[in-house]
Amino acid sequence: MPFRPPGQCPVCGEWVPRGAAACDDCGACAKSGWKDDAETYDGLDLPDEDFDYDDFIKREFDNRARQLGGPTREQLWRWVGLAVFIVMVLGYLISVFR
Ligand SMILES: [Zn+2]
């Protein structure tokens, strides 16, 4: 039987208030699929039962943050290495041409 608010979100367990169209916490809704509704989407390629929706969301946000913003650790070290290299070359050039 399909989930109807109010009640605990069948996807993440957060409380979904009466009349809410979607879960505030994980964004699940009648369209994107409360877990209890999965049977009605038979035939579509849905993830299996132990699919971790919260983990999936977290990974999606991590990827997005990586695309938008700060450099990854490897990129950071590459820049640090490059800076050290440039400083060394400059120091060498200054000592040679002075
Ligand atoms: Zn939820």
mmCIF file of N, CA, C and O and ligand atoms in Angstrom:
data_model
loop_
_atom_site.group_PDB
_atom_site.id
_atom_site.type_symbol
_atom_site.label_atom_id
_atom_site.label_comp_id
_atom_site.label_asym_id
_atom_site.label_seq_id
_atom_site.Cartn_x
_atom_site.Cartn_y
_atom_site.Cartn_z
ATOM 1 N N MET A 1 0.848 -1.201 0.000
ATOM 2 C CA MET A 1 0.000 0.000 0.000
ATOM 3 C C MET A 1 0.872 1.236 0.000
ATOM 4 O O MET A 1 1.833 1.327 0.755
ATOM 5 N N PRO A 2 0.538 2.203 -0.865
ATOM 6 C CA PRO A 2 1.400 3.382 -1.007
ATOM 7 C C PRO A 2 1.447 4.216 0.252
ATOM 8 O O PRO A 2 0.461 4.300 0.974
ATOM 9 N N PHE A 3 2.583 4.843 0.456
ATOM 10 C CA PHE A 3 2.761 5.722 1.609
ATOM 11 C C PHE A 3 2.007 7.025 1.392
ATOM 12 O O PHE A 3 2.020 7.589 0.304
ATOM 13 N N ARG A 4 1.329 7.479 2.470
ATOM 14 C CA ARG A 4 0.677 8.790 2.421
ATOM 15 C C ARG A 4 1.076 9.565 3.664
ATOM 16 O O ARG A 4 0.889 9.081 4.772
ATOM 17 N N PRO A 5 1.612 10.794 3.513
ATOM 18 C CA PRO A 5 1.900 11.622 4.694
ATOM 19 C C PRO A 5 0.615 11.905 5.454
ATOM 20 O O PRO A 5 -0.443 11.970 4.820
ATOM 21 N N PRO A 6 0.610 12.182 6.748
ATOM 22 C CA PRO A 6 1.816 12.220 7.571
ATOM 23 C C PRO A 6 2.313 10.835 7.953
ATOM 24 O O PRO A 6 1.513 9.907 8.047
ATOM 25 N N GLY A 7 3.601 10.743 8.174
ATOM 26 C CA GLY A 7 4.170 9.481 8.589
ATOM 27 C C GLY A 7 5.659 9.510 8.381
ATOM 28 O O GLY A 7 6.222 10.514 7.930
ATOM 29 N N GLN A 8 6.280 8.408 8.710
ATOM 30 C CA GLN A 8 7.723 8.332 8.508
ATOM 31 C C GLN A 8 8.025 8.044 7.052
ATOM 32 O O GLN A 8 7.407 7.174 6.435
ATOM 33 N N CYS A 9 8.937 8.812 6.483
ATOM 34 C CA CYS A 9 9.359 8.576 5.105
ATOM 35 C C CYS A 9 9.863 7.151 4.960
ATOM 36 O O CYS A 9 10.740 6.729 5.702
ATOM 37 N N PRO A 10 9.298 6.383 4.037
ATOM 38 C CA PRO A 10 9.744 4.993 3.863
ATOM 39 C C PRO A 10 11.144 4.908 3.272
ATOM 40 O O PRO A 10 11.758 3.857 3.292
ATOM 41 N N VAL A 11 11.631 6.010 2.749
ATOM 42 C CA VAL A 11 12.968 6.002 2.150
ATOM 43 C C VAL A 11 14.033 6.292 3.195
ATOM 44 O O VAL A 11 15.005 5.572 3.321
ATOM 45 N N CYS A 12 13.849 7.391 3.965
ATOM 46 C CA CYS A 12 14.921 7.797 4.886
ATOM 47 C C CYS A 12 14.489 7.775 6.340
ATOM 48 O O CYS A 12 15.317 7.927 7.217
ATOM 49 N N GLY A 13 13.195 7.634 6.612
ATOM 50 C CA GLY A 13 12.745 7.526 7.999
ATOM 51 C C GLY A 13 12.443 8.859 8.662
ATOM 52 O O GLY A 13 12.016 8.881 9.810
ATOM 53 N N GLU A 14 12.659 9.958 7.967
ATOM 54 C CA GLU A 14 12.300 11.262 8.521
ATOM 55 C C GLU A 14 10.783 11.406 8.574
ATOM 56 O O GLU A 14 10.067 10.807 7.787
ATOM 57 N N TRP A 15 10.313 12.251 9.503
ATOM 58 C CA TRP A 15 8.880 12.485 9.606
ATOM 59 C C TRP A 15 8.439 13.392 8.466
ATOM 60 O O TRP A 15 9.023 14.450 8.227
ATOM 61 N N VAL A 16 7.413 12.959 7.733
ATOM 62 C CA VAL A 16 6.869 13.758 6.645
ATOM 63 C C VAL A 16 5.535 14.331 7.108
ATOM 64 O O VAL A 16 4.626 13.584 7.463
ATOM 65 N N PRO A 17 5.413 15.675 7.139
ATOM 66 C CA PRO A 17 4.186 16.291 7.660
ATOM 67 C C PRO A 17 2.971 16.040 6.771
ATOM 68 O O PRO A 17 3.118 15.760 5.579
ATOM 69 N N ARG A 18 1.801 16.198 7.389
ATOM 70 C CA ARG A 18 0.545 15.996 6.668
ATOM 71 C C ARG A 18 0.481 16.906 5.451
ATOM 72 O O ARG A 18 0.827 18.090 5.506
ATOM 73 N N GLY A 19 0.058 16.366 4.313
ATOM 74 C CA GLY A 19 -0.129 17.173 3.117
ATOM 75 C C GLY A 19 1.156 17.446 2.344
ATOM 76 O O GLY A 19 1.112 18.058 1.283
ATOM 77 N N ALA A 20 2.290 17.003 2.875
ATOM 78 C CA ALA A 20 3.549 17.241 2.167
ATOM 79 C C ALA A 20 3.569 16.431 0.879
ATOM 80 O O ALA A 20 3.129 15.289 0.831
ATOM 81 N N ALA A 21 4.050 17.068 -0.184
ATOM 82 C CA ALA A 21 4.136 16.374 -1.471
ATOM 83 C C ALA A 21 5.393 15.535 -1.548
ATOM 84 O O ALA A 21 5.461 14.592 -2.333
ATOM 85 N N ALA A 22 6.394 15.907 -0.751
ATOM 86 C CA ALA A 22 7.658 15.194 -0.812
ATOM 87 C C ALA A 22 8.334 15.259 0.548
ATOM 88 O O ALA A 22 8.018 16.104 1.375
ATOM 89 N N CYS A 23 9.261 14.341 0.753
ATOM 90 C CA CYS A 23 10.015 14.312 2.001
ATOM 91 C C CYS A 23 10.989 15.482 2.032
ATOM 92 O O CYS A 23 11.741 15.703 1.086
ATOM 93 N N ASP A 24 10.961 16.267 3.121
ATOM 94 C CA ASP A 24 11.887 17.387 3.258
ATOM 95 C C ASP A 24 13.332 16.924 3.276
ATOM 96 O O ASP A 24 14.226 17.638 2.820
ATOM 97 N N ASP A 25 13.538 15.760 3.845
ATOM 98 C CA ASP A 25 14.911 15.338 4.118
ATOM 99 C C ASP A 25 15.585 14.748 2.891
ATOM 100 O O ASP A 25 16.691 15.132 2.549
ATOM 101 N N CYS A 26 14.917 13.823 2.207
ATOM 102 C CA CYS A 26 15.578 13.139 1.098
ATOM 103 C C CYS A 26 14.926 13.452 -0.238
ATOM 104 O O CYS A 26 15.449 13.075 -1.283
ATOM 105 N N GLY A 27 13.786 14.163 -0.230
ATOM 106 C CA GLY A 27 13.171 14.574 -1.483
ATOM 107 C C GLY A 27 12.337 13.509 -2.157
ATOM 108 O O GLY A 27 11.863 13.715 -3.269
ATOM 109 N N ALA A 28 12.182 12.370 -1.498
ATOM 110 C CA ALA A 28 11.317 11.348 -2.081
ATOM 111 C C ALA A 28 9.885 11.860 -2.131
ATOM 112 O O ALA A 28 9.456 12.607 -1.276
ATOM 113 N N CYS A 29 9.162 11.485 -3.172
ATOM 114 C CA CYS A 29 7.763 11.879 -3.267
ATOM 115 C C CYS A 29 7.008 10.781 -3.992
ATOM 116 O O CYS A 29 7.587 9.787 -4.404
ATOM 117 N N ALA A 30 5.693 11.003 -4.175
ATOM 118 C CA ALA A 30 4.878 9.982 -4.823
ATOM 119 C C ALA A 30 5.371 9.698 -6.234
ATOM 120 O O ALA A 30 5.269 8.586 -6.738
ATOM 121 N N LYS A 31 5.921 10.715 -6.902
ATOM 122 C CA LYS A 31 6.395 10.542 -8.276
ATOM 123 C C LYS A 31 7.768 9.898 -8.345
ATOM 124 O O LYS A 31 7.989 8.982 -9.132
ATOM 125 N N SER A 32 8.688 10.398 -7.522
ATOM 126 C CA SER A 32 10.029 9.813 -7.549
ATOM 127 C C SER A 32 10.043 8.462 -6.857
ATOM 128 O O SER A 32 10.980 7.699 -7.013
ATOM 129 N N GLY A 33 8.971 8.185 -6.098
ATOM 130 C CA GLY A 33 8.820 6.846 -5.570
ATOM 131 C C GLY A 33 9.108 6.718 -4.091
ATOM 132 O O GLY A 33 10.265 6.672 -3.709
ATOM 133 N N TRP A 34 8.061 6.677 -3.249
ATOM 134 C CA TRP A 34 8.222 6.150 -1.927
ATOM 135 C C TRP A 34 8.576 4.692 -2.124
ATOM 136 O O TRP A 34 8.128 4.071 -3.076
ATOM 137 N N LYS A 35 9.362 4.184 -1.238
ATOM 138 C CA LYS A 35 9.841 2.816 -1.437
ATOM 139 C C LYS A 35 8.679 1.825 -1.546
ATOM 140 O O LYS A 35 8.736 0.882 -2.313
ATOM 141 N N ASP A 36 7.611 2.068 -0.771
ATOM 142 C CA ASP A 36 6.458 1.168 -0.795
ATOM 143 C C ASP A 36 5.790 1.124 -2.161
ATOM 144 O O ASP A 36 5.078 0.186 -2.490
ATOM 145 N N ASP A 37 6.010 2.140 -2.963
ATOM 146 C CA ASP A 37 5.369 2.229 -4.268
ATOM 147 C C ASP A 37 6.106 1.450 -5.354
ATOM 148 O O ASP A 37 5.623 1.339 -6.465
ATOM 149 N N ALA A 38 7.266 0.942 -5.000
ATOM 150 C CA ALA A 38 8.159 0.368 -6.008
ATOM 151 C C ALA A 38 7.461 -0.664 -6.884
ATOM 152 O O ALA A 38 7.744 -0.739 -8.076
ATOM 153 N N GLU A 39 6.528 -1.413 -6.301
ATOM 154 C CA GLU A 39 5.887 -2.478 -7.081
ATOM 155 C C GLU A 39 5.132 -1.921 -8.293
ATOM 156 O O GLU A 39 5.038 -2.564 -9.313
ATOM 157 N N THR A 40 4.612 -0.698 -8.151
ATOM 158 C CA THR A 40 3.822 -0.137 -9.251
ATOM 159 C C THR A 40 4.698 0.239 -10.437
ATOM 160 O O THR A 40 4.187 0.492 -11.518
ATOM 161 N N TYR A 41 6.032 0.310 -10.224
ATOM 162 C CA TYR A 41 6.929 0.664 -11.314
ATOM 163 C C TYR A 41 7.564 -0.585 -11.921
ATOM 164 O O TYR A 41 8.621 -0.509 -12.523
ATOM 165 N N ASP A 42 6.904 -1.700 -11.762
ATOM 166 C CA ASP A 42 7.425 -2.956 -12.291
ATOM 167 C C ASP A 42 7.787 -2.827 -13.767
ATOM 168 O O ASP A 42 7.071 -2.200 -14.544
ATOM 169 N N GLY A 43 8.900 -3.447 -14.151
ATOM 170 C CA GLY A 43 9.295 -3.399 -15.548
ATOM 171 C C GLY A 43 10.346 -2.337 -15.813
ATOM 172 O O GLY A 43 11.128 -2.483 -16.733
ATOM 173 N N LEU A 44 10.344 -1.294 -15.015
ATOM 174 C CA LEU A 44 11.402 -0.305 -15.156
ATOM 175 C C LEU A 44 12.650 -0.826 -14.469
ATOM 176 O O LEU A 44 12.587 -1.673 -13.599
ATOM 177 N N ASP A 45 13.779 -0.277 -14.883
ATOM 178 C CA ASP A 45 15.038 -0.712 -14.315
ATOM 179 C C ASP A 45 15.303 0.033 -13.007
ATOM 180 O O ASP A 45 16.005 1.027 -12.978
ATOM 181 N N LEU A 46 14.695 -0.453 -11.932
ATOM 182 C CA LEU A 46 14.854 0.199 -10.643
ATOM 183 C C LEU A 46 15.961 -0.481 -9.851
ATOM 184 O O LEU A 46 16.195 -1.665 -10.010
ATOM 185 N N PRO A 47 16.623 0.292 -9.016
ATOM 186 C CA PRO A 47 17.630 -0.311 -8.136
ATOM 187 C C PRO A 47 16.986 -1.317 -7.189
ATOM 188 O O PRO A 47 15.806 -1.182 -6.866
ATOM 189 N N ASP A 48 17.773 -2.277 -6.755
ATOM 190 C CA ASP A 48 17.191 -3.334 -5.919
ATOM 191 C C ASP A 48 16.978 -2.860 -4.484
ATOM 192 O O ASP A 48 17.255 -1.720 -4.141
ATOM 193 N N GLU A 49 16.470 -3.767 -3.659
ATOM 194 C CA GLU A 49 15.997 -3.404 -2.330
ATOM 195 C C GLU A 49 17.073 -2.785 -1.444
ATOM 196 O O GLU A 49 16.795 -1.865 -0.705
ATOM 197 N N ASP A 50 18.291 -3.270 -1.544
ATOM 198 C CA ASP A 50 19.310 -2.763 -0.626
ATOM 199 C C ASP A 50 20.027 -1.533 -1.186
ATOM 200 O O ASP A 50 21.057 -1.129 -0.680
ATOM 201 N N PHE A 51 19.471 -0.965 -2.227
ATOM 202 C CA PHE A 51 19.975 0.316 -2.752
ATOM 203 C C PHE A 51 19.855 1.378 -1.677
ATOM 204 O O PHE A 51 18.795 1.611 -1.132
ATOM 205 N N ASP A 52 20.973 2.029 -1.352
ATOM 206 C CA ASP A 52 20.989 3.017 -0.269
ATOM 207 C C ASP A 52 20.729 4.408 -0.834
ATOM 208 O O ASP A 52 21.633 5.042 -1.362
ATOM 209 N N TYR A 53 19.488 4.861 -0.723
ATOM 210 C CA TYR A 53 19.095 6.127 -1.342
ATOM 211 C C TYR A 53 19.867 7.299 -0.748
ATOM 212 O O TYR A 53 20.367 8.148 -1.471
ATOM 213 N N ASP A 54 19.988 7.334 0.592
ATOM 214 C CA ASP A 54 20.697 8.429 1.242
ATOM 215 C C ASP A 54 22.154 8.474 0.804
ATOM 216 O O ASP A 54 22.699 9.545 0.557
ATOM 217 N N ASP A 55 22.756 7.292 0.707
ATOM 218 C CA ASP A 55 24.146 7.219 0.278
ATOM 219 C C ASP A 55 24.282 7.718 -1.152
ATOM 220 O O ASP A 55 25.220 8.441 -1.483
ATOM 221 N N PHE A 56 23.327 7.343 -1.983
ATOM 222 C CA PHE A 56 23.313 7.788 -3.374
ATOM 223 C C PHE A 56 23.242 9.306 -3.448
ATOM 224 O O PHE A 56 24.021 9.949 -4.156
ATOM 225 N N ILE A 57 22.339 9.913 -2.667
ATOM 226 C CA ILE A 57 22.195 11.370 -2.645
ATOM 227 C C ILE A 57 23.501 12.007 -2.191
ATOM 228 O O ILE A 57 23.966 12.985 -2.773
ATOM 229 N N LYS A 58 24.080 11.442 -1.149
ATOM 230 C CA LYS A 58 25.323 11.995 -0.608
ATOM 231 C C LYS A 58 26.417 11.982 -1.676
ATOM 232 O O LYS A 58 27.143 12.950 -1.859
ATOM 233 N N ARG A 59 26.518 10.867 -2.398
ATOM 234 C CA ARG A 59 27.550 10.778 -3.425
ATOM 235 C C ARG A 59 27.280 11.773 -4.549
ATOM 236 O O ARG A 59 28.195 12.381 -5.087
ATOM 237 N N GLU A 60 26.003 11.941 -4.893
ATOM 238 C CA GLU A 60 25.654 12.911 -5.927
ATOM 239 C C GLU A 60 26.085 14.310 -5.512
ATOM 240 O O GLU A 60 26.655 15.050 -6.300
ATOM 241 N N PHE A 61 25.826 14.678 -4.254
ATOM 242 C CA PHE A 61 26.203 16.003 -3.778
ATOM 243 C C PHE A 61 27.713 16.148 -3.732
ATOM 244 O O PHE A 61 28.252 17.206 -4.046
ATOM 245 N N ASP A 62 28.403 15.079 -3.337
ATOM 246 C CA ASP A 62 29.868 15.129 -3.320
ATOM 247 C C ASP A 62 30.405 15.400 -4.712
ATOM 248 O O ASP A 62 31.281 16.226 -4.906
ATOM 249 N N ASN A 63 29.845 14.697 -5.701
ATOM 250 C CA ASN A 63 30.293 14.895 -7.073
ATOM 251 C C ASN A 63 30.040 16.322 -7.522
ATOM 252 O O ASN A 63 30.889 16.932 -8.160
ATOM 253 N N ARG A 64 28.867 16.835 -7.179
ATOM 254 C CA ARG A 64 28.517 18.179 -7.593
ATOM 255 C C ARG A 64 29.458 19.183 -6.942
ATOM 256 O O ARG A 64 29.947 20.101 -7.591
ATOM 257 N N ALA A 65 29.740 19.014 -5.661
ATOM 258 C CA ALA A 65 30.651 19.910 -4.948
ATOM 259 C C ALA A 65 32.025 19.869 -5.599
ATOM 260 O O ALA A 65 32.697 20.886 -5.720
ATOM 261 N N ARG A 66 32.428 18.683 -6.024
ATOM 262 C CA ARG A 66 33.735 18.553 -6.647
ATOM 263 C C ARG A 66 33.754 19.280 -7.989
ATOM 264 O O ARG A 66 34.732 19.916 -8.349
ATOM 265 N N GLN A 67 32.652 19.179 -8.731
ATOM 266 C CA GLN A 67 32.594 19.848 -10.020
ATOM 267 C C GLN A 67 32.565 21.363 -9.859
ATOM 268 O O GLN A 67 33.239 22.088 -10.569
ATOM 269 N N LEU A 68 31.760 21.840 -8.917
ATOM 270 C CA LEU A 68 31.583 23.282 -8.754
ATOM 271 C C LEU A 68 32.805 23.931 -8.134
ATOM 272 O O LEU A 68 33.278 24.961 -8.596
ATOM 273 N N GLY A 69 33.291 23.351 -7.051
ATOM 274 C CA GLY A 69 34.087 24.146 -6.142
ATOM 275 C C GLY A 69 35.526 23.727 -6.007
ATOM 276 O O GLY A 69 36.257 23.660 -6.978
ATOM 277 N N GLY A 70 35.878 23.484 -4.794
ATOM 278 C CA GLY A 70 37.259 23.364 -4.389
ATOM 279 C C GLY A 70 37.997 22.273 -5.136
ATOM 280 O O GLY A 70 37.408 21.337 -5.639
ATOM 281 N N PRO A 71 39.310 22.458 -5.210
ATOM 282 C CA PRO A 71 40.144 21.465 -5.868
ATOM 283 C C PRO A 71 40.198 20.170 -5.052
ATOM 284 O O PRO A 71 40.028 20.200 -3.839
ATOM 285 N N THR A 72 40.402 19.071 -5.709
ATOM 286 C CA THR A 72 40.585 17.814 -5.000
ATOM 287 C C THR A 72 41.973 17.817 -4.376
ATOM 288 O O THR A 72 42.800 18.677 -4.668
ATOM 289 N N ARG A 73 42.226 16.849 -3.518
ATOM 290 C CA ARG A 73 43.498 16.775 -2.831
ATOM 291 C C ARG A 73 44.660 16.633 -3.816
ATOM 292 O O ARG A 73 45.688 17.284 -3.675
ATOM 293 N N GLU A 74 44.460 15.809 -4.848
ATOM 294 C CA GLU A 74 45.528 15.610 -5.829
ATOM 295 C C GLU A 74 45.855 16.908 -6.546
ATOM 296 O O GLU A 74 47.010 17.261 -6.739
ATOM 297 N N GLN A 75 44.804 17.653 -6.941
ATOM 298 C CA GLN A 75 45.027 18.924 -7.626
ATOM 299 C C GLN A 75 45.777 19.898 -6.729
ATOM 300 O O GLN A 75 46.683 20.594 -7.175
ATOM 301 N N LEU A 76 45.398 19.909 -5.441
ATOM 302 C CA LEU A 76 46.050 20.804 -4.483
ATOM 303 C C LEU A 76 47.542 20.498 -4.417
ATOM 304 O O LEU A 76 48.377 21.404 -4.490
ATOM 305 N N TRP A 77 47.890 19.207 -4.284
ATOM 306 C CA TRP A 77 49.305 18.839 -4.176
ATOM 307 C C TRP A 77 50.044 19.127 -5.470
ATOM 308 O O TRP A 77 51.231 19.462 -5.454
ATOM 309 N N ARG A 78 49.350 18.996 -6.607
ATOM 310 C CA ARG A 78 49.994 19.305 -7.868
ATOM 311 C C ARG A 78 50.385 20.782 -7.913
ATOM 312 O O ARG A 78 51.475 21.140 -8.335
ATOM 313 N N TRP A 79 49.465 21.644 -7.433
ATOM 314 C CA TRP A 79 49.764 23.083 -7.409
ATOM 315 C C TRP A 79 50.882 23.397 -6.437
ATOM 316 O O TRP A 79 51.748 24.233 -6.718
ATOM 317 N N VAL A 80 50.875 22.732 -5.265
ATOM 318 C CA VAL A 80 51.943 22.958 -4.282
ATOM 319 C C VAL A 80 53.286 22.557 -4.892
ATOM 320 O O VAL A 80 54.274 23.298 -4.811
ATOM 321 N N GLY A 81 53.319 21.410 -5.565
ATOM 322 C CA GLY A 81 54.552 20.957 -6.200
ATOM 323 C C GLY A 81 55.024 21.934 -7.265
ATOM 324 O O GLY A 81 56.215 22.277 -7.340
ATOM 325 N N LEU A 82 54.093 22.419 -8.059
ATOM 326 C CA LEU A 82 54.420 23.381 -9.112
ATOM 327 C C LEU A 82 54.985 24.667 -8.510
ATOM 328 O O LEU A 82 55.991 25.209 -8.996
ATOM 329 N N ALA A 83 54.358 25.157 -7.422
ATOM 330 C CA ALA A 83 54.817 26.394 -6.769
ATOM 331 C C ALA A 83 56.232 26.212 -6.246
ATOM 332 O O ALA A 83 57.101 27.081 -6.443
ATOM 333 N N VAL A 84 56.491 25.083 -5.590
ATOM 334 C CA VAL A 84 57.833 24.818 -5.061
ATOM 335 C C VAL A 84 58.836 24.791 -6.205
ATOM 336 O O VAL A 84 59.934 25.364 -6.117
ATOM 337 N N PHE A 85 58.471 24.146 -7.298
ATOM 338 C CA PHE A 85 59.353 24.041 -8.458
ATOM 339 C C PHE A 85 59.686 25.428 -9.016
ATOM 340 O O PHE A 85 60.841 25.747 -9.283
ATOM 341 N N ILE A 86 58.656 26.276 -9.146
ATOM 342 C CA ILE A 86 58.867 27.627 -9.682
ATOM 343 C C ILE A 86 59.783 28.423 -8.764
ATOM 344 O O ILE A 86 60.706 29.111 -9.222
ATOM 345 N N VAL A 87 59.566 28.336 -7.457
ATOM 346 C CA VAL A 87 60.405 29.060 -6.493
ATOM 347 C C VAL A 87 61.853 28.596 -6.618
ATOM 348 O O VAL A 87 62.790 29.402 -6.635
ATOM 349 N N MET A 88 62.056 27.281 -6.775
ATOM 350 C CA MET A 88 63.417 26.760 -6.906
ATOM 351 C C MET A 88 64.082 27.277 -8.184
ATOM 352 O O MET A 88 65.243 27.688 -8.180
ATOM 353 N N VAL A 89 63.331 27.250 -9.290
ATOM 354 C CA VAL A 89 63.882 27.724 -10.561
ATOM 355 C C VAL A 89 64.228 29.203 -10.472
ATOM 356 O O VAL A 89 65.297 29.638 -10.905
ATOM 357 N N LEU A 90 63.318 29.992 -9.882
ATOM 358 C CA LEU A 90 63.563 31.434 -9.730
ATOM 359 C C LEU A 90 64.804 31.675 -8.876
ATOM 360 O O LEU A 90 65.655 32.504 -9.213
ATOM 361 N N GLY A 91 64.914 30.946 -7.775
ATOM 362 C CA GLY A 91 66.075 31.089 -6.909
ATOM 363 C C GLY A 91 67.359 30.760 -7.656
ATOM 364 O O GLY A 91 68.362 31.471 -7.544
ATOM 365 N N TYR A 92 67.319 29.724 -8.452
ATOM 366 C CA TYR A 92 68.481 29.320 -9.239
ATOM 367 C C TYR A 92 68.853 30.406 -10.248
ATOM 368 O O TYR A 92 69.997 30.822 -10.346
ATOM 369 N N LEU A 93 67.847 30.903 -10.972
ATOM 370 C CA LEU A 93 68.087 31.938 -11.979
ATOM 371 C C LEU A 93 68.660 33.196 -11.349
ATOM 372 O O LEU A 93 69.606 33.804 -11.871
ATOM 373 N N ILE A 94 68.101 33.592 -10.197
ATOM 374 C CA ILE A 94 68.577 34.802 -9.518
ATOM 375 C C ILE A 94 70.031 34.626 -9.112
ATOM 376 O O ILE A 94 70.869 35.503 -9.313
ATOM 377 N N SER A 95 70.365 33.450 -8.576
ATOM 378 C CA SER A 95 71.737 33.231 -8.121
ATOM 379 C C SER A 95 72.706 33.158 -9.304
ATOM 380 O O SER A 95 73.871 33.498 -9.175
ATOM 381 N N VAL A 96 72.238 32.728 -10.465
ATOM 382 C CA VAL A 96 73.109 32.614 -11.634
ATOM 383 C C VAL A 96 73.330 33.962 -12.284
ATOM 384 O O VAL A 96 74.459 34.315 -12.642
ATOM 385 N N PHE A 97 72.254 34.731 -12.408
ATOM 386 C CA PHE A 97 72.346 35.954 -13.226
ATOM 387 C C PHE A 97 72.648 37.205 -12.427
ATOM 388 O O PHE A 97 72.749 38.269 -12.994
ATOM 389 N N ARG A 98 72.792 37.047 -11.119
ATOM 390 C CA ARG A 98 73.055 38.264 -10.359
ATOM 391 C C ARG A 98 74.505 38.722 -10.585
ATOM 392 O O ARG A 98 75.402 37.905 -10.608
HETATM 393 ZN ZN ZN B 1 12.807 10.860 3.182
#
